[in-house]
PDB file of C-alpha atoms in Angstrom:
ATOM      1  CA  UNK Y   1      -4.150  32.495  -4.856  1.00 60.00           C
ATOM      2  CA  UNK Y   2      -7.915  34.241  -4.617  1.00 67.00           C
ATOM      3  CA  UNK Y   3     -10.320  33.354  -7.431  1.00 71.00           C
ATOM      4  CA  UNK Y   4     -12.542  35.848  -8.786  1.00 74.00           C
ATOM      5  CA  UNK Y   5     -16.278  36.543  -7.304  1.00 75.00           C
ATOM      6  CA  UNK Y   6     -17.783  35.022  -9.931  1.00 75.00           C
ATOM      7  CA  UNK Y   7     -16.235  31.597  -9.259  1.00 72.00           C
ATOM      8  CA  UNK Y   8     -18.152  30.871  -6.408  1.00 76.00           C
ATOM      9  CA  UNK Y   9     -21.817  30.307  -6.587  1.00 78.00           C
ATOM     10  CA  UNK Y  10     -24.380  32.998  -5.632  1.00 83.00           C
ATOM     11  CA  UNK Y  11     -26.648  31.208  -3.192  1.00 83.00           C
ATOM     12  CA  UNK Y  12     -25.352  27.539  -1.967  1.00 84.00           C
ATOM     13  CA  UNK Y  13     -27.631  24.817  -2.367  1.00 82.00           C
ATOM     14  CA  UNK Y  14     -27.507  23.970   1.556  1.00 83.00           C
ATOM     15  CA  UNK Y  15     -29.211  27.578   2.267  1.00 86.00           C
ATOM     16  CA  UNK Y  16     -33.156  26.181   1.003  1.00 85.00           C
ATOM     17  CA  UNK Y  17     -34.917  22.820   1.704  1.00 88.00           C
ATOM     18  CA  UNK Y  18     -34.846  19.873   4.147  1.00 91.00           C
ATOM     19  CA  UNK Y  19     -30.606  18.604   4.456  1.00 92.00           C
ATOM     20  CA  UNK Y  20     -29.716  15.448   5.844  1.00 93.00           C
ATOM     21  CA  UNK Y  21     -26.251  14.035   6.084  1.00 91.00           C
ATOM     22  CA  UNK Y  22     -25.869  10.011   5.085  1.00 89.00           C
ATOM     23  CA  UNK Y  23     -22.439   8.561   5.753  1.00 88.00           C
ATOM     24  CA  UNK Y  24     -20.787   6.776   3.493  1.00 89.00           C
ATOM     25  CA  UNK Y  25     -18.477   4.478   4.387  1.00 88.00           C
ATOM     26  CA  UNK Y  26     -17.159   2.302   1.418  1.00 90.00           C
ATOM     27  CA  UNK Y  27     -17.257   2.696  -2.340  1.00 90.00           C
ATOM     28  CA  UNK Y  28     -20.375   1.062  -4.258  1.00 93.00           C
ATOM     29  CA  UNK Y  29     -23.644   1.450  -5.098  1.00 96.00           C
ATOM     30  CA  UNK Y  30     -26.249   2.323  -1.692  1.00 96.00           C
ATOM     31  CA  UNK Y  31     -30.138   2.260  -1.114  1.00 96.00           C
ATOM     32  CA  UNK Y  32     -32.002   4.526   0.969  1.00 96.00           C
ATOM     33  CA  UNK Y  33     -35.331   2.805   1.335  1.00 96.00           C
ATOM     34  CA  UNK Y  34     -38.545   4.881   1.167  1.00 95.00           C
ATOM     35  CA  UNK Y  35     -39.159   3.590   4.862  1.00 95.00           C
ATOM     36  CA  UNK Y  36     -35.314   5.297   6.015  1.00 96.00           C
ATOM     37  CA  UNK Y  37     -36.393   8.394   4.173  1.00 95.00           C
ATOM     38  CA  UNK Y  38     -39.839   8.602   6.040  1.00 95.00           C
ATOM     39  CA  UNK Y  39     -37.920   8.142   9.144  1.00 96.00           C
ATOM     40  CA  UNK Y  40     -35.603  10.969   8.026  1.00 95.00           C
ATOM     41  CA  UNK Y  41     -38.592  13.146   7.700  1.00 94.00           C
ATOM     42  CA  UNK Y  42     -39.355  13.273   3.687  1.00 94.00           C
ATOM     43  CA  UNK Y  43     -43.122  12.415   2.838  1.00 91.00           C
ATOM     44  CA  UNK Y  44     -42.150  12.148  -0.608  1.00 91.00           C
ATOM     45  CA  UNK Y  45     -39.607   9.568  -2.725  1.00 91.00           C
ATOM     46  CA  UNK Y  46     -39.522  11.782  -5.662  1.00 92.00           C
ATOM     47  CA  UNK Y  47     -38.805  14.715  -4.515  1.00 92.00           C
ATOM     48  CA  UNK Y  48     -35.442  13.865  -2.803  1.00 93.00           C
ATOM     49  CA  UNK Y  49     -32.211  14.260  -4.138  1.00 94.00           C
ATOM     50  CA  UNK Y  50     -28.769  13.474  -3.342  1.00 93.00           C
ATOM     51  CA  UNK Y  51     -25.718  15.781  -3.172  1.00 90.00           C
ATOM     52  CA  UNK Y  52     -22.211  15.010  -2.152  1.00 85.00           C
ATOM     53  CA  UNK Y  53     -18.159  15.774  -2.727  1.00 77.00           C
ATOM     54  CA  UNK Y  54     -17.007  12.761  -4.316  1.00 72.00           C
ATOM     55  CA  UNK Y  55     -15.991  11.394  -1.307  1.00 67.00           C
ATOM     56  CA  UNK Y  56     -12.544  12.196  -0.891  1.00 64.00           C
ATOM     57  CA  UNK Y  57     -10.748  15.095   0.976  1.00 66.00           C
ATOM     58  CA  UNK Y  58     -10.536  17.992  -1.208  1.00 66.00           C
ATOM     59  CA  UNK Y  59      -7.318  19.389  -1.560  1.00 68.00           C
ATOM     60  CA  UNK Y  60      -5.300  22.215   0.299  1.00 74.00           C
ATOM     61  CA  UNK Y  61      -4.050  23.491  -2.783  1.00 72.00           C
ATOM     62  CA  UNK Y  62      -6.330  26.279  -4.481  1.00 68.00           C
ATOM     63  CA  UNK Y  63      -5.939  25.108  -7.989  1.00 67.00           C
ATOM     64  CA  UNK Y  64     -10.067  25.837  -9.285  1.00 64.00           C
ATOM     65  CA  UNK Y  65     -10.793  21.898  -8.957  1.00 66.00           C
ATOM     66  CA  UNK Y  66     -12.947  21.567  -6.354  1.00 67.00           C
ATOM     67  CA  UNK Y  67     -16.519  22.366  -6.982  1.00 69.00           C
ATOM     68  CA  UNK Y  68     -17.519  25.406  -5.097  1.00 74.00           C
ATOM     69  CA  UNK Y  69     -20.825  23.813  -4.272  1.00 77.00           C
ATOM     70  CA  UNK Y  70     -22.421  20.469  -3.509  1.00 84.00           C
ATOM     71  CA  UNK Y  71     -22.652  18.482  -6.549  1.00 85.00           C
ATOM     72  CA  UNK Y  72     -25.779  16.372  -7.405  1.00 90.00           C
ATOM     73  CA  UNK Y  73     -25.367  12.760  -7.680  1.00 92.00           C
ATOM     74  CA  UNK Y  74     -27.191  10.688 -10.176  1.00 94.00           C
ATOM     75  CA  UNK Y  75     -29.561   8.575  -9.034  1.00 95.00           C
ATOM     76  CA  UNK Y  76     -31.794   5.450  -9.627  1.00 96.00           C
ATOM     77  CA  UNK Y  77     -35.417   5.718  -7.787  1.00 93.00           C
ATOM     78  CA  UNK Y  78     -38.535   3.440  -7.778  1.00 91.00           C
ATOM     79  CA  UNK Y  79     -41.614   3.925  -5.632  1.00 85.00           C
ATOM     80  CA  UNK Y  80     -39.461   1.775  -2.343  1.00 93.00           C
ATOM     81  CA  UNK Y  81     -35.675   3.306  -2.839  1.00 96.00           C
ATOM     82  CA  UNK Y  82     -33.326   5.124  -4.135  1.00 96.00           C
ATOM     83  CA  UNK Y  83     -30.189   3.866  -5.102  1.00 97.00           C
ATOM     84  CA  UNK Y  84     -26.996   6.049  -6.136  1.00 96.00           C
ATOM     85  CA  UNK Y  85     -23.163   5.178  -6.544  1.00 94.00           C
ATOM     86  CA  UNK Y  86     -20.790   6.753  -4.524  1.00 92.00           C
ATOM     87  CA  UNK Y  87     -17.312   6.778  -2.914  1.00 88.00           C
ATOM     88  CA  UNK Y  88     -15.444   5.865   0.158  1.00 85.00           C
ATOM     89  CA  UNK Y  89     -13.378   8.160   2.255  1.00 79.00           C
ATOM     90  CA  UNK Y  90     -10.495   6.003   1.397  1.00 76.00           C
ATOM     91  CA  UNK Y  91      -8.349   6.854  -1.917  1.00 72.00           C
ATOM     92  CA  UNK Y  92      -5.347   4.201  -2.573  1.00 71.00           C
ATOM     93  CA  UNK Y  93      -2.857   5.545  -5.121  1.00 74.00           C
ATOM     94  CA  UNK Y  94      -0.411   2.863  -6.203  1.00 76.00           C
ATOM     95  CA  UNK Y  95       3.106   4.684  -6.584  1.00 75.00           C
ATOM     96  CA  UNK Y  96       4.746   2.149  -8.969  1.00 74.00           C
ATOM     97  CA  UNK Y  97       7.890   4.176  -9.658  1.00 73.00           C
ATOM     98  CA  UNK Y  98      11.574   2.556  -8.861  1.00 70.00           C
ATOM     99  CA  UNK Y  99      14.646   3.736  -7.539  1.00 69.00           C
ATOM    100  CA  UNK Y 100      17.381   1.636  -8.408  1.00 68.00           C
ATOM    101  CA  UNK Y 101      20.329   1.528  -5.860  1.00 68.00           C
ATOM    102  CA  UNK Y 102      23.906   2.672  -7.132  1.00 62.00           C
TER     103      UNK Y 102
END
C-alpha cells in the first residue's frame, strides 16, 4: 500500500535547529532541569521543545496511523525545568479472551 505525496510532510522537523535525543525509559511524567539542558548545549529554557513517537514501536502495517513526522509533546516549563509526560518502550496488552476445552 503507497500513500499519496501529500501524506507525508514537506520538510521534517529534524532538518532545522539544535536535536538532542533523551531516553525514556518508563512511563510518567520527567524533568529536564535547566542545568541538563545547559549541559546539552541550549542557552535558553524557553525556547526548547520536546518531540517524540509516543513511545511505542510503530507498526509494520501501512494503515495511515503513524504520524509521518515527530509529534510535539506538551509540556510544563518554569525558569529551572521542564517537565512533560511520556511513555515507556514497554506496551502490555491484557488478552482476556477464553477458550473453553471440548
Amino acid at each position: 500500500m503507497a500513500f499519496s505525496i501529500s501524506h507525508y510532510a514537506t520538510n521534517s522537523k529534524l532538518a532545522t535547529g539544535k536535536w538532542v535525543k533523551i531516553k525514556v525509559t518508563n512511563t510518567g511524567v520527567h524533568e529536564i532541569t535547566a542545568e541538563e539542558l545547559s549541559a546539552m548545549g541550549f542557552s535558553n529554557i524557553s525556547n526548547v521543545r520536546i518531540y517524540g513517537s509516543g513511545g511505542q514501536l510503530i507498526s509494520e502495517v501501512l494503515n495511515g496511523d503513524a504520524p509521518d513526522d515527530l509529534v510535539k509533546v506538551p509540556v510544563w516549563r518554569n525558569a529551572n525545568k521542564i517537565c512533560f509526560y511520556a511513555k515507556g518502550p514497554l506496551k502490555f496488552k491484557l488478552d482476556d479472551s477464553r477458550t473453553s476445552k471440548p
